[in-house]
mmCIF file with all atom_site columns, C-alpha atoms in Angstrom:
data_model
loop_
_atom_site.group_PDB
_atom_site.id
_atom_site.type_symbol
_atom_site.label_atom_id
_atom_site.label_alt_id
_atom_site.label_comp_id
_atom_site.label_asym_id
_atom_site.label_entity_id
_atom_site.label_seq_id
_atom_site.pdbx_PDB_ins_code
_atom_site.Cartn_x
_atom_site.Cartn_y
_atom_site.Cartn_z
_atom_site.occupancy
_atom_site.B_iso_or_equiv
_atom_site.pdbx_formal_charge
_atom_site.auth_seq_id
_atom_site.auth_comp_id
_atom_site.auth_asym_id
_atom_site.auth_atom_id
_atom_site.pdbx_PDB_model_num
ATOM 1   C CA . UNK A 1 1   ? -2.700  -14.510 -22.054 1.00 42.00 ? 1   UNK A CA 1
ATOM 2   C CA . UNK A 1 2   ? -4.894  -11.880 -20.919 1.00 49.00 ? 2   UNK A CA 1
ATOM 3   C CA . UNK A 1 3   ? -7.554  -12.240 -18.480 1.00 49.00 ? 3   UNK A CA 1
ATOM 4   C CA . UNK A 1 4   ? -10.742 -10.235 -17.349 1.00 54.00 ? 4   UNK A CA 1
ATOM 5   C CA . UNK A 1 5   ? -10.128 -7.441  -15.430 1.00 65.00 ? 5   UNK A CA 1
ATOM 6   C CA . UNK A 1 6   ? -13.928 -6.760  -14.671 1.00 82.00 ? 6   UNK A CA 1
ATOM 7   C CA . UNK A 1 7   ? -13.741 -9.470  -11.915 1.00 86.00 ? 7   UNK A CA 1
ATOM 8   C CA . UNK A 1 8   ? -11.272 -10.882 -9.228  1.00 89.00 ? 8   UNK A CA 1
ATOM 9   C CA . UNK A 1 9   ? -11.834 -13.860 -7.093  1.00 93.00 ? 9   UNK A CA 1
ATOM 10  C CA . UNK A 1 10  ? -9.653  -13.737 -3.776  1.00 93.00 ? 10  UNK A CA 1
ATOM 11  C CA . UNK A 1 11  ? -9.334  -16.558 -1.676  1.00 95.00 ? 11  UNK A CA 1
ATOM 12  C CA . UNK A 1 12  ? -8.273  -15.360 1.920   1.00 91.00 ? 12  UNK A CA 1
ATOM 13  C CA . UNK A 1 13  ? -6.939  -18.682 4.279   1.00 90.00 ? 13  UNK A CA 1
ATOM 14  C CA . UNK A 1 14  ? -7.577  -17.799 7.569   1.00 81.00 ? 14  UNK A CA 1
ATOM 15  C CA . UNK A 1 15  ? -7.737  -21.229 9.156   1.00 73.00 ? 15  UNK A CA 1
ATOM 16  C CA . UNK A 1 16  ? -4.710  -19.944 11.917  1.00 65.00 ? 16  UNK A CA 1
ATOM 17  C CA . UNK A 1 17  ? -4.487  -20.262 15.039  1.00 60.00 ? 17  UNK A CA 1
ATOM 18  C CA . UNK A 1 18  ? -2.070  -17.751 15.957  1.00 61.00 ? 18  UNK A CA 1
ATOM 19  C CA . UNK A 1 19  ? -0.063  -19.983 18.716  1.00 64.00 ? 19  UNK A CA 1
ATOM 20  C CA . UNK A 1 20  ? 3.013   -18.854 16.810  1.00 66.00 ? 20  UNK A CA 1
ATOM 21  C CA . UNK A 1 21  ? 1.609   -15.538 18.348  1.00 65.00 ? 21  UNK A CA 1
ATOM 22  C CA . UNK A 1 22  ? 0.796   -16.828 21.860  1.00 65.00 ? 22  UNK A CA 1
ATOM 23  C CA . UNK A 1 23  ? -2.732  -16.230 21.576  1.00 66.00 ? 23  UNK A CA 1
ATOM 24  C CA . UNK A 1 24  ? -5.301  -17.763 22.343  1.00 69.00 ? 24  UNK A CA 1
ATOM 25  C CA . UNK A 1 25  ? -7.275  -16.848 19.112  1.00 71.00 ? 25  UNK A CA 1
ATOM 26  C CA . UNK A 1 26  ? -6.882  -16.710 15.358  1.00 73.00 ? 26  UNK A CA 1
ATOM 27  C CA . UNK A 1 27  ? -4.870  -13.957 14.622  1.00 78.00 ? 27  UNK A CA 1
ATOM 28  C CA . UNK A 1 28  ? -6.913  -12.190 12.380  1.00 81.00 ? 28  UNK A CA 1
ATOM 29  C CA . UNK A 1 29  ? -9.154  -10.766 14.821  1.00 82.00 ? 29  UNK A CA 1
ATOM 30  C CA . UNK A 1 30  ? -6.093  -9.202  16.766  1.00 81.00 ? 30  UNK A CA 1
ATOM 31  C CA . UNK A 1 31  ? -5.878  -5.758  16.170  1.00 82.00 ? 31  UNK A CA 1
ATOM 32  C CA . UNK A 1 32  ? -3.291  -3.282  14.436  1.00 85.00 ? 32  UNK A CA 1
ATOM 33  C CA . UNK A 1 33  ? -4.029  0.540   16.067  1.00 90.00 ? 33  UNK A CA 1
ATOM 34  C CA . UNK A 1 34  ? -7.253  -0.645  16.874  1.00 91.00 ? 34  UNK A CA 1
ATOM 35  C CA . UNK A 1 35  ? -9.283  -2.311  13.583  1.00 88.00 ? 35  UNK A CA 1
ATOM 36  C CA . UNK A 1 36  ? -9.094  -6.271  13.607  1.00 86.00 ? 36  UNK A CA 1
ATOM 37  C CA . UNK A 1 37  ? -6.162  -7.368  11.087  1.00 86.00 ? 37  UNK A CA 1
ATOM 38  C CA . UNK A 1 38  ? -8.911  -9.026  9.029   1.00 88.00 ? 38  UNK A CA 1
ATOM 39  C CA . UNK A 1 39  ? -11.129 -5.928  8.942   1.00 90.00 ? 39  UNK A CA 1
ATOM 40  C CA . UNK A 1 40  ? -7.760  -3.970  7.483   1.00 90.00 ? 40  UNK A CA 1
ATOM 41  C CA . UNK A 1 41  ? -7.773  -6.513  4.502   1.00 89.00 ? 41  UNK A CA 1
ATOM 42  C CA . UNK A 1 42  ? -10.751 -6.958  3.464   1.00 90.00 ? 42  UNK A CA 1
ATOM 43  C CA . UNK A 1 43  ? -11.088 -3.141  3.201   1.00 89.00 ? 43  UNK A CA 1
ATOM 44  C CA . UNK A 1 44  ? -7.929  -2.735  1.340   1.00 91.00 ? 44  UNK A CA 1
ATOM 45  C CA . UNK A 1 45  ? -9.368  -5.152  -0.943  1.00 90.00 ? 45  UNK A CA 1
ATOM 46  C CA . UNK A 1 46  ? -12.789 -3.093  -0.924  1.00 90.00 ? 46  UNK A CA 1
ATOM 47  C CA . UNK A 1 47  ? -10.826 -0.058  -1.580  1.00 89.00 ? 47  UNK A CA 1
ATOM 48  C CA . UNK A 1 48  ? -9.220  -1.974  -4.361  1.00 89.00 ? 48  UNK A CA 1
ATOM 49  C CA . UNK A 1 49  ? -12.462 -3.122  -6.093  1.00 89.00 ? 49  UNK A CA 1
ATOM 50  C CA . UNK A 1 50  ? -14.576 0.413   -5.688  1.00 89.00 ? 50  UNK A CA 1
ATOM 51  C CA . UNK A 1 51  ? -11.519 2.538   -7.307  1.00 90.00 ? 51  UNK A CA 1
ATOM 52  C CA . UNK A 1 52  ? -10.962 0.366   -10.296 1.00 89.00 ? 52  UNK A CA 1
ATOM 53  C CA . UNK A 1 53  ? -14.469 -0.518  -10.518 1.00 89.00 ? 53  UNK A CA 1
ATOM 54  C CA . UNK A 1 54  ? -13.330 -4.177  -10.300 1.00 88.00 ? 54  UNK A CA 1
ATOM 55  C CA . UNK A 1 55  ? -17.031 -6.659  -8.997  1.00 89.00 ? 55  UNK A CA 1
ATOM 56  C CA . UNK A 1 56  ? -14.926 -8.596  -6.174  1.00 90.00 ? 56  UNK A CA 1
ATOM 57  C CA . UNK A 1 57  ? -16.118 -12.370 -4.622  1.00 92.00 ? 57  UNK A CA 1
ATOM 58  C CA . UNK A 1 58  ? -13.927 -13.060 -2.102  1.00 92.00 ? 58  UNK A CA 1
ATOM 59  C CA . UNK A 1 59  ? -13.932 -16.225 -0.383  1.00 94.00 ? 59  UNK A CA 1
ATOM 60  C CA . UNK A 1 60  ? -12.398 -17.324 3.367   1.00 92.00 ? 60  UNK A CA 1
ATOM 61  C CA . UNK A 1 61  ? -10.870 -20.571 4.402   1.00 92.00 ? 61  UNK A CA 1
ATOM 62  C CA . UNK A 1 62  ? -10.946 -20.508 7.806   1.00 88.00 ? 62  UNK A CA 1
ATOM 63  C CA . UNK A 1 63  ? -10.554 -23.256 10.654  1.00 84.00 ? 63  UNK A CA 1
ATOM 64  C CA . UNK A 1 64  ? -12.831 -26.504 11.170  1.00 77.00 ? 64  UNK A CA 1
ATOM 65  C CA . UNK A 1 65  ? -15.507 -25.941 13.467  1.00 76.00 ? 65  UNK A CA 1
ATOM 66  C CA . UNK A 1 66  ? -15.447 -22.254 13.160  1.00 79.00 ? 66  UNK A CA 1
ATOM 67  C CA . UNK A 1 67  ? -17.479 -21.397 9.921   1.00 81.00 ? 67  UNK A CA 1
ATOM 68  C CA . UNK A 1 68  ? -20.738 -20.041 11.975  1.00 84.00 ? 68  UNK A CA 1
ATOM 69  C CA . UNK A 1 69  ? -18.575 -17.770 14.332  1.00 85.00 ? 69  UNK A CA 1
ATOM 70  C CA . UNK A 1 70  ? -16.713 -16.527 10.851  1.00 84.00 ? 70  UNK A CA 1
ATOM 71  C CA . UNK A 1 71  ? -19.502 -16.172 9.204   1.00 86.00 ? 71  UNK A CA 1
ATOM 72  C CA . UNK A 1 72  ? -21.830 -13.935 12.292  1.00 86.00 ? 72  UNK A CA 1
ATOM 73  C CA . UNK A 1 73  ? -18.560 -12.116 12.024  1.00 83.00 ? 73  UNK A CA 1
ATOM 74  C CA . UNK A 1 74  ? -19.332 -10.988 8.192   1.00 84.00 ? 74  UNK A CA 1
ATOM 75  C CA . UNK A 1 75  ? -22.732 -10.720 9.163   1.00 84.00 ? 75  UNK A CA 1
ATOM 76  C CA . UNK A 1 76  ? -22.527 -7.996  11.675  1.00 84.00 ? 76  UNK A CA 1
ATOM 77  C CA . UNK A 1 77  ? -19.932 -6.509  9.884   1.00 84.00 ? 77  UNK A CA 1
ATOM 78  C CA . UNK A 1 78  ? -21.464 -6.627  6.482   1.00 79.00 ? 78  UNK A CA 1
ATOM 79  C CA . UNK A 1 79  ? -19.259 -7.929  4.300   1.00 84.00 ? 79  UNK A CA 1
ATOM 80  C CA . UNK A 1 80  ? -21.314 -10.405 2.588   1.00 81.00 ? 80  UNK A CA 1
ATOM 81  C CA . UNK A 1 81  ? -21.599 -8.041  -0.251  1.00 86.00 ? 81  UNK A CA 1
ATOM 82  C CA . UNK A 1 82  ? -17.482 -9.366  -0.691  1.00 89.00 ? 82  UNK A CA 1
ATOM 83  C CA . UNK A 1 83  ? -16.903 -12.827 1.094   1.00 91.00 ? 83  UNK A CA 1
ATOM 84  C CA . UNK A 1 84  ? -18.989 -14.744 -1.243  1.00 91.00 ? 84  UNK A CA 1
ATOM 85  C CA . UNK A 1 85  ? -18.322 -17.789 0.534   1.00 91.00 ? 85  UNK A CA 1
ATOM 86  C CA . UNK A 1 86  ? -16.947 -19.168 3.576   1.00 89.00 ? 86  UNK A CA 1
ATOM 87  C CA . UNK A 1 87  ? -15.699 -22.471 3.546   1.00 92.00 ? 87  UNK A CA 1
ATOM 88  C CA . UNK A 1 88  ? -13.818 -25.223 5.911   1.00 90.00 ? 88  UNK A CA 1
ATOM 89  C CA . UNK A 1 89  ? -9.640  -25.383 5.818   1.00 89.00 ? 89  UNK A CA 1
ATOM 90  C CA . UNK A 1 90  ? -8.131  -29.063 5.633   1.00 87.00 ? 90  UNK A CA 1
ATOM 91  C CA . UNK A 1 91  ? -5.420  -29.669 8.286   1.00 86.00 ? 91  UNK A CA 1
ATOM 92  C CA . UNK A 1 92  ? -2.536  -28.208 6.330   1.00 86.00 ? 92  UNK A CA 1
ATOM 93  C CA . UNK A 1 93  ? -2.373  -24.975 4.765   1.00 86.00 ? 93  UNK A CA 1
ATOM 94  C CA . UNK A 1 94  ? -2.043  -26.949 1.246   1.00 90.00 ? 94  UNK A CA 1
ATOM 95  C CA . UNK A 1 95  ? -5.117  -27.974 1.891   1.00 92.00 ? 95  UNK A CA 1
ATOM 96  C CA . UNK A 1 96  ? -6.921  -25.190 2.747   1.00 90.00 ? 96  UNK A CA 1
ATOM 97  C CA . UNK A 1 97  ? -6.183  -23.607 -0.551  1.00 92.00 ? 97  UNK A CA 1
ATOM 98  C CA . UNK A 1 98  ? -7.362  -26.374 -1.624  1.00 93.00 ? 98  UNK A CA 1
ATOM 99  C CA . UNK A 1 99  ? -10.606 -25.856 -0.753  1.00 93.00 ? 99  UNK A CA 1
ATOM 100 C CA . UNK A 1 100 ? -10.852 -22.387 -1.124  1.00 93.00 ? 100 UNK A CA 1
ATOM 101 C CA . UNK A 1 101 ? -9.969  -23.048 -5.077  1.00 93.00 ? 101 UNK A CA 1
ATOM 102 C CA . UNK A 1 102 ? -12.754 -25.895 -5.211  1.00 94.00 ? 102 UNK A CA 1
ATOM 103 C CA . UNK A 1 103 ? -15.204 -23.279 -3.690  1.00 93.00 ? 103 UNK A CA 1
ATOM 104 C CA . UNK A 1 104 ? -14.612 -21.487 -6.823  1.00 91.00 ? 104 UNK A CA 1
ATOM 105 C CA . UNK A 1 105 ? -16.744 -23.645 -8.672  1.00 88.00 ? 105 UNK A CA 1
ATOM 106 C CA . UNK A 1 106 ? -19.626 -22.165 -7.435  1.00 88.00 ? 106 UNK A CA 1
ATOM 107 C CA . UNK A 1 107 ? -18.977 -18.976 -8.735  1.00 85.00 ? 107 UNK A CA 1
ATOM 108 C CA . UNK A 1 108 ? -18.405 -20.745 -12.016 1.00 80.00 ? 108 UNK A CA 1
ATOM 109 C CA . UNK A 1 109 ? -15.912 -17.846 -13.363 1.00 80.00 ? 109 UNK A CA 1
ATOM 110 C CA . UNK A 1 110 ? -14.433 -17.532 -16.978 1.00 79.00 ? 110 UNK A CA 1
ATOM 111 C CA . UNK A 1 111 ? -11.018 -19.106 -17.787 1.00 77.00 ? 111 UNK A CA 1
ATOM 112 C CA . UNK A 1 112 ? -9.695  -16.172 -17.719 1.00 77.00 ? 112 UNK A CA 1
ATOM 113 C CA . UNK A 1 113 ? -10.769 -14.530 -14.523 1.00 81.00 ? 113 UNK A CA 1
ATOM 114 C CA . UNK A 1 114 ? -7.798  -13.352 -12.347 1.00 86.00 ? 114 UNK A CA 1
ATOM 115 C CA . UNK A 1 115 ? -7.598  -15.563 -8.548  1.00 90.00 ? 115 UNK A CA 1
ATOM 116 C CA . UNK A 1 116 ? -5.815  -13.604 -5.682  1.00 90.00 ? 116 UNK A CA 1
ATOM 117 C CA . UNK A 1 117 ? -5.121  -16.243 -2.926  1.00 92.00 ? 117 UNK A CA 1
ATOM 118 C CA . UNK A 1 118 ? -3.403  -13.461 -0.230  1.00 90.00 ? 118 UNK A CA 1
ATOM 119 C CA . UNK A 1 119 ? -2.835  -14.199 3.163   1.00 86.00 ? 119 UNK A CA 1
ATOM 120 C CA . UNK A 1 120 ? -5.814  -12.340 5.355   1.00 82.00 ? 120 UNK A CA 1
ATOM 121 C CA . UNK A 1 121 ? -2.534  -11.559 7.677   1.00 78.00 ? 121 UNK A CA 1
ATOM 122 C CA . UNK A 1 122 ? -0.635  -9.751  5.923   1.00 83.00 ? 122 UNK A CA 1
ATOM 123 C CA . UNK A 1 123 ? -3.089  -6.221  6.413   1.00 76.00 ? 123 UNK A CA 1
ATOM 124 C CA . UNK A 1 124 ? -0.969  -3.575  5.302   1.00 75.00 ? 124 UNK A CA 1
ATOM 125 C CA . UNK A 1 125 ? -1.463  -3.271  2.160   1.00 81.00 ? 125 UNK A CA 1
ATOM 126 C CA . UNK A 1 126 ? -2.943  -0.432  -0.025  1.00 76.00 ? 126 UNK A CA 1
ATOM 127 C CA . UNK A 1 127 ? -4.501  -0.430  -3.676  1.00 73.00 ? 127 UNK A CA 1
#
């Protein structure tokens, strides 16, 4: 089976708390060499979409009650062209990913559309 190569959907489960890193903030907001983890991840996907002429739509799945904070962050960084939706996660990673997948219905993807689920904390990726 082939899939549409001009459109990509990415779900970023980002509802972690940073507790395993002994931090009081989300690990995605920690910095690696002066750049937040989430900024590095989003930038990598943005470069990929530009390099390969891909229409990219990302869904950010965030902790319950943090939706407004993330909407402000995305707006401040001008990521609205990449992050198309911000949804609340569930009480487990599986439920959070499920909420992200459910949010795809708002985009009416084709049956052969590619969907990536990328742990946004794994920011050292390239195109």
